[in-house]
Coordinates of C-alpha atoms in Angstrom, one line a residue:
X127 CA 228.2 -1.0 147.0
X128 CA 224.6 -1.0 148.1
X129 CA 223.5 -3.0 151.2
X130 CA 221.4 -5.3 149.0
X131 CA 224.3 -6.3 146.8
X132 CA 226.6 -6.6 149.8
X133 CA 224.2 -9.1 151.5
X134 CA 223.8 -11.1 148.3
X135 CA 227.6 -11.3 147.8
X136 CA 228.2 -12.5 151.4
X137 CA 225.5 -15.2 151.1
X138 CA 226.8 -16.3 147.7
X139 CA 230.4 -16.6 149.1
X140 CA 229.0 -19.1 151.7
X141 CA 227.1 -21.1 149.1
X142 CA 223.6 -19.7 149.7
X143 CA 221.1 -18.0 147.4
X144 CA 218.3 -15.9 148.8
X145 CA 214.6 -15.7 148.1
X146 CA 213.1 -12.2 147.8
X147 CA 211.3 -12.5 151.1
X148 CA 214.4 -13.7 152.9
X149 CA 216.4 -10.8 151.4
X150 CA 213.8 -8.3 152.6
X151 CA 214.0 -9.7 156.2
X152 CA 217.8 -9.5 156.2
X153 CA 217.7 -5.9 154.9
X154 CA 215.3 -5.0 157.8
X155 CA 217.7 -6.7 160.2
X156 CA 220.7 -4.8 158.8
X157 CA 218.8 -1.5 159.0
X158 CA 219.0 -1.8 162.8
X159 CA 222.8 -1.5 162.7
X160 CA 223.3 1.8 160.8
X161 CA 227.0 2.1 161.7
X162 CA 227.9 -1.4 160.6
X163 CA 229.7 -0.6 157.3
X164 CA 231.7 -3.9 157.4
X165 CA 228.6 -6.0 157.5
X166 CA 229.6 -7.7 160.8
X167 CA 225.9 -8.2 161.7
X168 CA 225.4 -10.1 158.4
X169 CA 228.5 -12.2 159.1
X170 CA 227.1 -13.1 162.6
X171 CA 223.7 -13.9 161.0
X172 CA 225.5 -16.2 158.5
X173 CA 227.5 -17.9 161.2
X174 CA 224.3 -18.8 163.1
X175 CA 222.5 -19.8 159.9
X176 CA 225.2 -22.4 159.1
X177 CA 224.5 -24.1 162.4
X178 CA 220.9 -24.6 161.6
X179 CA 221.5 -27.6 159.2
X180 CA 219.3 -26.3 156.4
X181 CA 218.0 -28.8 153.9
X182 CA 218.6 -26.5 150.9
X183 CA 221.1 -23.9 149.8
X184 CA 218.1 -21.7 148.8
X185 CA 217.3 -19.6 152.0
X186 CA 213.7 -18.5 152.6
X187 CA 212.3 -16.0 155.1
X188 CA 211.2 -18.6 157.6
X189 CA 214.8 -20.0 158.0
X190 CA 216.2 -16.5 158.4
X191 CA 213.6 -15.2 160.8
X192 CA 214.4 -17.8 163.5
X193 CA 218.1 -16.7 163.6
X194 CA 217.2 -13.0 163.5
X195 CA 214.8 -13.6 166.4
X196 CA 217.7 -15.1 168.4
X197 CA 220.1 -12.3 167.6
X198 CA 217.6 -9.7 168.5
X199 CA 216.4 -11.4 171.7
X200 CA 212.8 -11.8 170.3
X201 CA 212.3 -15.5 171.0
X202 CA 212.0 -15.5 174.8
X203 CA 208.8 -17.4 174.8
X204 CA 209.4 -21.0 175.5
X205 CA 206.3 -22.1 173.5
X206 CA 207.6 -20.7 170.2
X207 CA 208.4 -23.6 167.9
X208 CA 211.7 -22.0 166.9
X209 CA 212.9 -21.6 170.5
X210 CA 214.5 -25.1 170.8
X211 CA 216.2 -24.7 167.5
X212 CA 217.5 -21.2 168.2
X213 CA 218.8 -22.0 171.7
X214 CA 220.7 -25.0 170.4
X215 CA 223.6 -25.1 167.9
X216 CA 225.4 -28.2 166.8
X217 CA 229.0 -27.8 165.6
X218 CA 230.5 -30.5 163.4
X219 CA 234.2 -31.3 164.2
X220 CA 235.2 -30.4 160.6
X221 CA 233.9 -26.9 161.0
X222 CA 235.7 -26.1 164.3
X223 CA 238.1 -23.1 163.7
X224 CA 241.8 -23.9 163.9
X225 CA 244.2 -21.7 165.9
X226 CA 247.9 -22.0 166.5
X227 CA 249.8 -20.3 169.3
X228 CA 252.5 -17.8 168.3
X229 CA 255.0 -17.8 171.2
X230 CA 256.6 -14.5 169.9
X231 CA 253.4 -12.5 169.7
X232 CA 252.0 -14.5 172.6
X233 CA 248.6 -14.8 170.9
X234 CA 246.6 -17.3 168.9
X235 CA 246.5 -17.0 165.1
X236 CA 243.6 -18.4 163.2
X237 CA 244.2 -20.7 160.2
X238 CA 242.1 -19.3 157.4
X239 CA 243.0 -21.4 154.4
X240 CA 241.4 -24.8 153.6
X241 CA 242.5 -27.9 155.5
X242 CA 243.1 -31.1 153.4
X243 CA 242.1 -34.4 155.0
X244 CA 245.4 -35.9 153.9
X245 CA 248.1 -33.7 155.3
X246 CA 251.8 -33.8 154.4
X247 CA 254.5 -34.9 156.8
X248 CA 254.9 -31.5 158.4
X249 CA 251.2 -31.7 159.5
X250 CA 252.1 -34.7 161.8
X251 CA 254.9 -32.7 163.4
X252 CA 252.5 -29.8 164.0
X253 CA 250.1 -32.1 165.9
X254 CA 252.7 -32.6 168.7
X255 CA 254.1 -29.1 168.5
X256 CA 250.7 -27.4 168.8
X257 CA 249.6 -29.6 171.7
X258 CA 252.8 -28.8 173.5
X259 CA 252.6 -25.0 172.8
X260 CA 249.0 -25.0 174.0
X261 CA 249.9 -26.4 177.4
X262 CA 253.2 -24.5 177.7
X263 CA 251.5 -21.1 177.4
X264 CA 248.9 -22.3 180.0
X265 CA 251.6 -23.4 182.4
X266 CA 253.4 -20.1 182.0
X267 CA 250.5 -18.5 183.8
X268 CA 250.4 -21.0 186.7
X269 CA 251.6 -19.4 189.9
X270 CA 253.8 -22.3 190.8
X271 CA 255.7 -22.2 187.5
X272 CA 255.9 -18.5 186.8
X273 CA 258.7 -16.4 188.4
X274 CA 258.0 -12.7 189.0
X275 CA 260.2 -10.6 186.8
X276 CA 260.8 -8.0 189.5
X277 CA 261.5 -10.2 192.5
X278 CA 265.1 -11.4 192.2
X279 CA 265.2 -12.2 195.9
X280 CA 262.6 -14.9 195.5
X281 CA 263.9 -18.3 196.7
X282 CA 264.2 -21.2 194.3
X283 CA 261.9 -23.1 196.7
X284 CA 259.1 -20.5 196.2
X285 CA 258.5 -21.5 192.6
X286 CA 259.5 -24.2 190.1
X287 CA 261.2 -22.8 187.0
X288 CA 260.9 -25.0 183.9
X289 CA 264.2 -25.8 182.3
X290 CA 264.6 -26.6 178.5
X291 CA 265.6 -30.3 178.1
X292 CA 268.6 -29.1 176.1
X293 CA 270.0 -27.4 179.2
X294 CA 270.2 -30.6 181.2
X295 CA 273.5 -31.3 179.5
X296 CA 275.2 -28.5 181.4
X297 CA 273.0 -27.9 184.4
X298 CA 273.4 -30.1 187.4
X299 CA 271.1 -30.9 190.3
X300 CA 267.3 -31.2 190.4
X301 CA 265.4 -29.6 187.6
X302 CA 261.8 -29.3 186.4
X303 CA 261.2 -30.1 182.7
X304 CA 258.1 -30.3 180.5
X305 CA 257.7 -32.5 177.5
X306 CA 255.9 -35.2 175.6
X307 CA 256.5 -38.9 176.5
X308 CA 257.6 -40.8 173.5
X309 CA 259.2 -44.1 172.7
X310 CA 262.0 -43.4 170.3
X311 CA 263.5 -46.9 170.8
X312 CA 261.9 -50.1 171.8
X313 CA 261.6 -50.3 175.6
X314 CA 263.2 -46.9 176.1
X315 CA 261.0 -43.8 176.9
X316 CA 262.0 -40.3 176.2
X317 CA 260.8 -36.8 177.1
X318 CA 260.8 -34.4 174.2
X319 CA 260.3 -30.6 174.1
X320 CA 261.0 -28.2 171.3
X321 CA 264.7 -28.1 172.0
X322 CA 265.8 -31.7 172.5
X323 CA 264.9 -35.1 173.9
X324 CA 266.2 -37.1 176.9
X325 CA 265.8 -40.7 178.0
X326 CA 263.8 -40.9 181.2
X327 CA 263.5 -43.5 184.0
X328 CA 260.0 -43.5 185.6
X329 CA 260.5 -46.6 187.8
X330 CA 260.9 -44.6 191.0
X331 CA 258.7 -41.7 190.1
X332 CA 255.9 -40.5 192.4
X333 CA 253.0 -39.6 190.2
X334 CA 249.7 -37.6 190.5
X335 CA 246.2 -38.8 189.4
X336 CA 245.8 -39.7 185.8
X337 CA 246.8 -42.1 183.1
X338 CA 250.4 -41.6 181.9
X339 CA 250.7 -42.9 178.4
X340 CA 252.8 -42.2 175.3
X341 CA 251.9 -38.8 173.8
X342 CA 250.8 -37.3 177.1
X343 CA 252.6 -34.1 178.1
X344 CA 254.0 -34.1 181.6
X345 CA 255.9 -31.9 184.1
X346 CA 258.7 -33.9 185.7
X347 CA 261.2 -33.1 188.5
X348 CA 264.4 -35.1 188.6
X349 CA 268.1 -35.1 187.8
X350 CA 270.5 -36.5 185.3
X351 CA 272.4 -39.7 186.1
X352 CA 274.6 -41.5 183.5
X353 CA 272.8 -39.7 180.6
X354 CA 269.3 -40.7 181.9
X355 CA 266.9 -38.3 183.5
X356 CA 265.8 -40.0 186.8
X357 CA 262.3 -38.7 187.5
X358 CA 261.5 -38.2 191.1
X359 CA 258.0 -36.8 190.7
X360 CA 255.8 -36.0 187.8
X361 CA 252.3 -34.9 186.9
X362 CA 250.2 -33.2 184.2
X363 CA 250.3 -29.5 183.6
X364 CA 248.1 -27.7 186.1
X365 CA 244.5 -27.0 185.0
X366 CA 243.5 -23.4 184.4
X367 CA 240.1 -22.0 185.4
X368 CA 237.9 -21.5 182.4
X369 CA 237.1 -17.9 183.2
X370 CA 240.8 -17.1 183.5
X371 CA 241.5 -18.6 180.1
X372 CA 238.7 -16.6 178.4
X373 CA 239.9 -13.4 180.1
X374 CA 243.5 -14.0 178.9
X375 CA 242.4 -14.9 175.3
X376 CA 239.3 -12.9 174.7
X377 CA 238.1 -12.4 171.1
X378 CA 238.8 -15.9 169.9
X379 CA 236.1 -18.4 168.7
X380 CA 237.7 -21.6 170.0
X381 CA 234.4 -23.5 170.2
X382 CA 233.2 -22.7 166.7
X383 CA 229.8 -21.0 167.3
X384 CA 230.8 -17.5 166.4
X385 CA 231.7 -14.5 168.6
X386 CA 229.1 -12.8 170.9
X387 CA 229.2 -9.4 172.3
X388 CA 229.2 -8.9 176.1
X389 CA 225.5 -7.9 176.0
X390 CA 224.6 -11.0 174.0
X391 CA 226.5 -13.2 176.5
X392 CA 224.7 -11.6 179.5
X393 CA 221.3 -12.0 177.7
X394 CA 221.9 -15.6 176.8
X395 CA 223.1 -16.4 180.3
X396 CA 219.8 -15.2 181.7
X397 CA 217.9 -17.2 179.1
X398 CA 219.9 -20.3 180.1
X399 CA 219.1 -19.8 183.8
X400 CA 215.4 -19.5 182.9
X401 CA 215.4 -22.7 180.8
X402 CA 215.0 -24.9 183.9
X403 CA 212.6 -27.3 182.0
X404 CA 215.0 -28.1 179.2
X405 CA 216.2 -31.7 179.2
X406 CA 218.7 -33.6 177.1
X407 CA 218.3 -37.4 176.9
X408 CA 221.5 -39.2 176.0
X409 CA 221.8 -42.8 175.0
X410 CA 224.9 -44.7 173.8
X411 CA 225.1 -48.0 171.9
X412 CA 221.7 -48.3 170.2
X413 CA 221.9 -51.6 168.2
X414 CA 219.1 -51.2 165.6
X415 CA 219.6 -54.8 164.4
X416 CA 218.5 -56.1 167.9
X417 CA 214.7 -56.2 168.4
X418 CA 215.2 -56.3 172.2
X419 CA 217.1 -53.0 172.1
X420 CA 214.4 -51.4 169.9
X421 CA 211.8 -52.6 172.4
X422 CA 213.7 -50.9 175.2
X423 CA 214.1 -47.7 173.2
X424 CA 210.4 -47.6 172.5
X425 CA 209.8 -47.7 176.3
X426 CA 212.1 -44.8 176.8
X427 CA 210.3 -42.8 174.1
X428 CA 206.9 -43.7 175.5
X429 CA 208.0 -42.5 178.9
X430 CA 209.3 -39.1 177.8
X431 CA 206.4 -38.5 175.4
X432 CA 204.0 -38.8 178.4
X433 CA 205.7 -36.0 180.3
X434 CA 204.1 -32.5 180.5
X435 CA 207.3 -31.0 178.9
X436 CA 209.1 -33.2 176.5
X437 CA 212.9 -33.2 176.2
X438 CA 214.3 -30.6 173.8
X439 CA 217.1 -32.9 172.6
X440 CA 217.6 -36.6 172.2
X441 CA 221.3 -37.6 171.6
X442 CA 221.7 -41.1 170.0
X443 CA 225.4 -42.2 170.1
X444 CA 226.7 -45.3 168.2
X445 CA 227.4 -48.0 167.7
X446 CA 224.1 -48.5 165.8
X447 CA 224.8 -52.1 165.0
X448 CA 225.8 -55.1 167.1
X449 CA 228.5 -56.0 164.6
X450 CA 231.4 -53.8 163.4
X451 CA 231.2 -52.3 159.9
X452 CA 234.0 -53.8 158.0
X453 CA 234.7 -55.5 154.6
X454 CA 232.8 -58.6 155.7
X455 CA 229.7 -56.6 156.6
X456 CA 227.0 -57.3 154.0
X457 CA 223.8 -55.9 155.6
X458 CA 223.9 -52.3 154.6
X459 CA 220.4 -52.4 153.1
X460 CA 219.0 -54.1 156.2
X461 CA 220.5 -51.4 158.5
X462 CA 219.1 -48.7 156.2
X463 CA 215.7 -50.3 156.9
X464 CA 216.4 -50.4 160.6
X465 CA 217.1 -46.6 160.6
X466 CA 213.8 -46.2 158.7
X467 CA 212.1 -48.2 161.4
X468 CA 213.6 -46.0 164.1
X469 CA 212.3 -43.0 162.2
X470 CA 208.8 -44.4 162.2
X471 CA 209.0 -45.3 165.9
X472 CA 209.9 -41.6 166.6
X473 CA 207.1 -40.5 164.3
X474 CA 204.6 -42.5 166.3
X475 CA 205.2 -40.0 169.1
X476 CA 203.9 -36.8 167.6
X477 CA 204.9 -34.6 170.5
X478 CA 208.5 -35.7 170.4
X479 CA 208.6 -35.4 166.6
X480 CA 207.3 -31.8 166.7
X481 CA 209.0 -30.4 169.8
X482 CA 212.3 -32.4 170.2
X483 CA 215.4 -32.5 168.1
X484 CA 217.4 -35.7 167.4
X485 CA 221.2 -35.8 167.2
X486 CA 223.0 -38.8 165.9
X487 CA 226.7 -39.4 166.6
X488 CA 228.5 -42.3 165.0
X489 CA 230.4 -44.8 167.2
X490 CA 233.8 -46.4 166.6
X491 CA 232.5 -49.4 164.7
X492 CA 229.9 -47.6 162.6
X493 CA 229.9 -47.1 158.9
X494 CA 232.5 -44.5 157.7
X495 CA 235.7 -44.0 155.7
X496 CA 237.9 -45.4 158.6
X497 CA 238.3 -45.5 162.3
X498 CA 240.4 -42.3 162.3
X499 CA 239.3 -39.4 164.4
X500 CA 237.4 -37.1 163.9
X501 CA 234.8 -39.3 162.2
X502 CA 232.3 -37.8 159.8
X503 CA 228.6 -38.2 160.2
X504 CA 226.7 -41.4 159.2
X505 CA 226.4 -41.9 155.4
X506 CA 223.2 -40.5 153.8
X507 CA 222.4 -43.9 152.3
X508 CA 221.8 -45.4 155.7
X509 CA 219.8 -42.5 157.1
X510 CA 217.7 -41.4 154.1
X511 CA 214.5 -43.2 155.2
X512 CA 214.8 -41.8 158.7
X513 CA 215.3 -38.2 157.3
X514 CA 212.1 -38.6 155.3
X515 CA 210.1 -39.1 158.6
X516 CA 212.2 -36.9 160.9
X517 CA 213.4 -34.0 158.8
X518 CA 214.9 -32.1 161.7
X519 CA 217.3 -35.0 162.6
X520 CA 220.9 -34.0 162.8
X521 CA 223.7 -36.4 161.8
X522 CA 226.9 -34.9 163.1
X523 CA 230.6 -36.0 163.5
X524 CA 232.3 -37.8 166.3
X525 CA 233.3 -35.9 168.3
X526 CA 230.8 -33.0 168.0
X527 CA 230.0 -29.9 169.9
X528 CA 226.7 -28.5 171.1
X529 CA 226.1 -24.9 172.3
X530 CA 223.1 -24.4 174.6
X531 CA 222.8 -20.6 175.0
X532 CA 226.1 -19.9 176.6
X533 CA 226.9 -23.5 177.7
X534 CA 229.5 -25.5 175.8
X535 CA 229.0 -29.2 175.6
X536 CA 231.3 -31.8 173.9
X537 CA 230.1 -35.2 172.9
X538 CA 232.6 -38.0 172.2
X539 CA 231.8 -41.7 171.5
X540 CA 234.9 -43.9 172.1
X541 CA 235.7 -46.8 174.4
X542 CA 238.4 -44.5 175.8
X543 CA 238.7 -45.9 179.3
X544 CA 239.8 -49.4 178.2
X545 CA 242.3 -47.9 175.7
X546 CA 243.8 -45.5 178.2
X547 CA 244.2 -48.2 180.9
X548 CA 245.7 -50.6 178.4
X549 CA 248.2 -48.0 177.2
X550 CA 249.4 -46.9 180.7
X551 CA 253.2 -46.8 181.2
X552 CA 252.8 -46.6 185.0
X553 CA 250.2 -48.1 187.3
X554 CA 247.9 -45.2 188.2
X555 CA 248.2 -43.6 191.6
X556 CA 245.5 -44.5 194.2
X557 CA 246.5 -41.7 196.6
X558 CA 243.7 -39.4 195.6
X559 CA 241.2 -41.8 193.9
X560 CA 241.0 -45.4 192.7
X561 CA 238.1 -44.7 190.4
X562 CA 239.3 -45.3 186.8
X563 CA 236.8 -42.8 185.3
X564 CA 238.1 -40.0 187.6
X565 CA 241.6 -40.8 186.3
X566 CA 240.3 -40.5 182.7
X567 CA 238.5 -37.2 183.4
X568 CA 241.6 -35.8 185.1
X569 CA 243.8 -36.9 182.1
X570 CA 241.7 -35.4 179.3
X571 CA 241.0 -32.1 181.1
X572 CA 244.6 -31.5 182.1
X573 CA 245.8 -32.5 178.6
X574 CA 243.2 -30.3 177.0
X575 CA 242.5 -33.1 174.5
X576 CA 239.8 -35.7 174.2
X577 CA 242.2 -38.5 173.1
X578 CA 245.8 -38.2 174.1
X579 CA 246.6 -41.7 173.0
X580 CA 249.5 -42.7 170.7
X581 CA 248.6 -42.2 167.0
X582 CA 249.3 -45.9 166.4
X583 CA 246.6 -46.8 169.0
X584 CA 244.1 -44.2 167.8
X585 CA 244.8 -42.6 164.5
X586 CA 243.9 -38.9 164.1
X587 CA 243.5 -36.8 161.0
X588 CA 246.6 -34.6 161.5
X589 CA 245.0 -31.4 160.1
X590 CA 242.0 -31.8 162.3
X591 CA 243.6 -32.6 165.6
X592 CA 242.4 -29.2 166.9
X593 CA 238.8 -30.5 166.8
X594 CA 239.6 -32.8 169.7
X595 CA 241.0 -30.0 171.9
X596 CA 239.3 -29.1 175.2
X597 CA 240.5 -25.5 175.4
X598 CA 239.1 -23.6 177.1
X599 CA 237.7 -26.4 179.2
X600 CA 234.0 -26.8 178.2
X601 CA 231.2 -26.8 180.8
X602 CA 230.2 -30.4 180.1
X603 CA 231.9 -33.4 178.5
X604 CA 229.9 -36.5 177.5
X605 CA 232.0 -39.6 177.1
X606 CA 230.1 -42.4 175.5
X607 CA 231.9 -45.5 176.7
X608 CA 231.1 -49.2 177.1
X609 CA 232.0 -49.1 180.8
X610 CA 229.5 -48.5 183.6
X611 CA 227.8 -45.1 183.7
X612 CA 229.5 -42.5 185.9
X613 CA 229.4 -38.8 186.6
X614 CA 232.3 -36.7 187.8
X615 CA 232.5 -33.0 188.5
X616 CA 236.0 -31.6 188.4
X617 CA 237.5 -28.2 188.0
X618 CA 234.2 -26.6 187.1
X619 CA 233.4 -29.2 184.4
X620 CA 230.7 -31.8 184.5
X621 CA 231.8 -35.1 182.8
X622 CA 229.7 -38.2 182.6
X623 CA 229.3 -41.5 180.8
X624 CA 225.7 -42.6 179.9
X625 CA 226.8 -46.2 179.8
X626 CA 225.8 -48.8 177.2
X627 CA 222.1 -48.8 176.5
X628 CA 222.2 -52.1 174.6
X629 CA 224.0 -54.1 177.2
X630 CA 223.1 -52.4 180.5
X631 CA 219.9 -50.5 179.6
X632 CA 221.4 -47.3 181.0
X633 CA 221.0 -43.7 179.8
X634 CA 221.2 -40.2 181.1
X635 CA 218.7 -37.3 181.5
X636 CA 220.7 -34.1 181.6
X637 CA 219.4 -30.7 182.6
X638 CA 221.8 -28.1 181.1
X639 CA 220.4 -25.1 183.0
X640 CA 221.6 -26.5 186.3
X641 CA 224.1 -29.1 184.9
X642 CA 222.2 -31.7 186.8
X643 CA 222.9 -35.3 185.7
X644 CA 220.3 -38.0 186.3
X645 CA 221.7 -41.5 185.8
X646 CA 218.8 -43.7 184.6
X647 CA 218.2 -47.3 183.9
X648 CA 215.3 -49.3 182.6

C-alpha cells in the first residue's frame, strides 16, 4: 500500500477527511521517517490532532501544520500564534485510555474495545477490584511491605508482610491486612480484599492523616478477637514517587496525551523551563445570572488584558448559575444569552481573544444528563452564542486533564471537602495537621483517585472510573471547591483550590513553568 493511501486510511478510520494541501503536508512529514513502515509517526500526528478540538472533520493544511511544527520542534518562538495551542493539550475524561492490572503478568493491559456508558453488573465489581489492584501493586514495591526473596534471616520486625484476609481464620497474633472499607450490614463495617471480608473495629485504632470513609483502601494492623478484627493502627497505602512509577511502568499512556520518545520528552522539558511567562488564570463558580459577578469578572479581564504578556489560558469552572439545574429550572434560554454576553465581554478584549485560550469545565449543579461523574461538557445549546464570538473556546468534561509540554495537570470541580468530612467514619487525626484541605489532598493522592467516596454519595459511571485515577500522581491538581482557597505541596504534587469567585471574589494565577501558585482576590 502506498504512503498516500495509508495516510488516507488512517485518517478515515479516525473520522477525518483530508484536503489536498493537508495531505501534501503530511506526506512531507512522513518522508522524514523513512524507516517507519508501520506509520507510527502518522499515529502520533493523529493523537495530537485529536487534542486540538477541530471545528470540522475536514482537515486543512493550517490545522495539520501546527501539530507538525510541535512534533518537529519548529515552534520554539513564543510569538508564533500556534505556540499556545501546540504547547497545550486538553484531554476529555471520556477519551482517557483505560488500563487494568494483570497480577499474573505483572503489567497493565489496555482496554481497546468501546466502553458503554451503561455498564452491566460486572462493571461495578470491576470498579472496586481495579482500584484495589492498582494500590496493591504499588504497595508491593514499598520497602516497608516488600520482603526480600533471598534474605530468610530478616526479622519479622524489619518489614510488614501483608496477609490475605482469608488467612486470618487460621493465623493468630498481630497481622497486617489491606482492603476496602465497606458497610455490608447497617452499623457494621468490614474490610474486604479479593479473598474474603472481615468485620473490623476501628474504635481504638490509631490513624494517620486523611479522611477514612467507606470505599477507601487502607492498610491495617491488628488481631482477631471473637470474630472481629480489632484494628490497632491503620493508614493509607504509602505514596510512590512519580518518577519511580514511570520507571516501573514505562511505555503506557496513562494520562491520555499519547506516547513521547525520550528525545521529545527532553526537548519539551526544556521548552517548559523556558516558558516562564506562561500564566493560567483559574476561576471557580462564575454565576452568569448575577450582574455583580459579571462586573467582577470584567475587572479581572481588564486587569490581565493590560499586562505586557497576557495569560495563555483562562480556566472557567462551574457552577455557571446561582441556582441548580433541575426539573424546575426554566431559564435555559436566559442562561444561553448570558453565555453569549460572556463571549462578547471576552471579545471586547482583543488581546485576550487572539492570544489566550478559554477552557470551560462544568460544575456539580450545571446542565447535564445527571450528577454522575465524570460529567460531559456543557450542552452546545447553552454555549453556541459564545462559540460564535470565541471560536477557540474549549468545553471539556469534569474532571478534565491538561498537558502543558511535559507537565500533567488535573482539573476537578466538586465540593469534595464537605462531602469527605461528612462521610468520615473516624475523626481525622490532628497529630500531623489540623488543616482539612491537607487531609483531603493526602487522601486523594494516597488513594490515587479523585473521589474515593461511596457510590451512593457520589455516583460514578462504572466503565469510566479510570478517568478519575491519579496514577501516576500528576504534577498539579486543581480542586475547585466552595471552601476557602488553599494551596498544598505534597509528595512532589502541587494541589490548590482557587476558592469561590462568586461568593469570595477569589481566583488563582498559576505559572506552570515554576509551579508557582498566586492566590488572588479582588
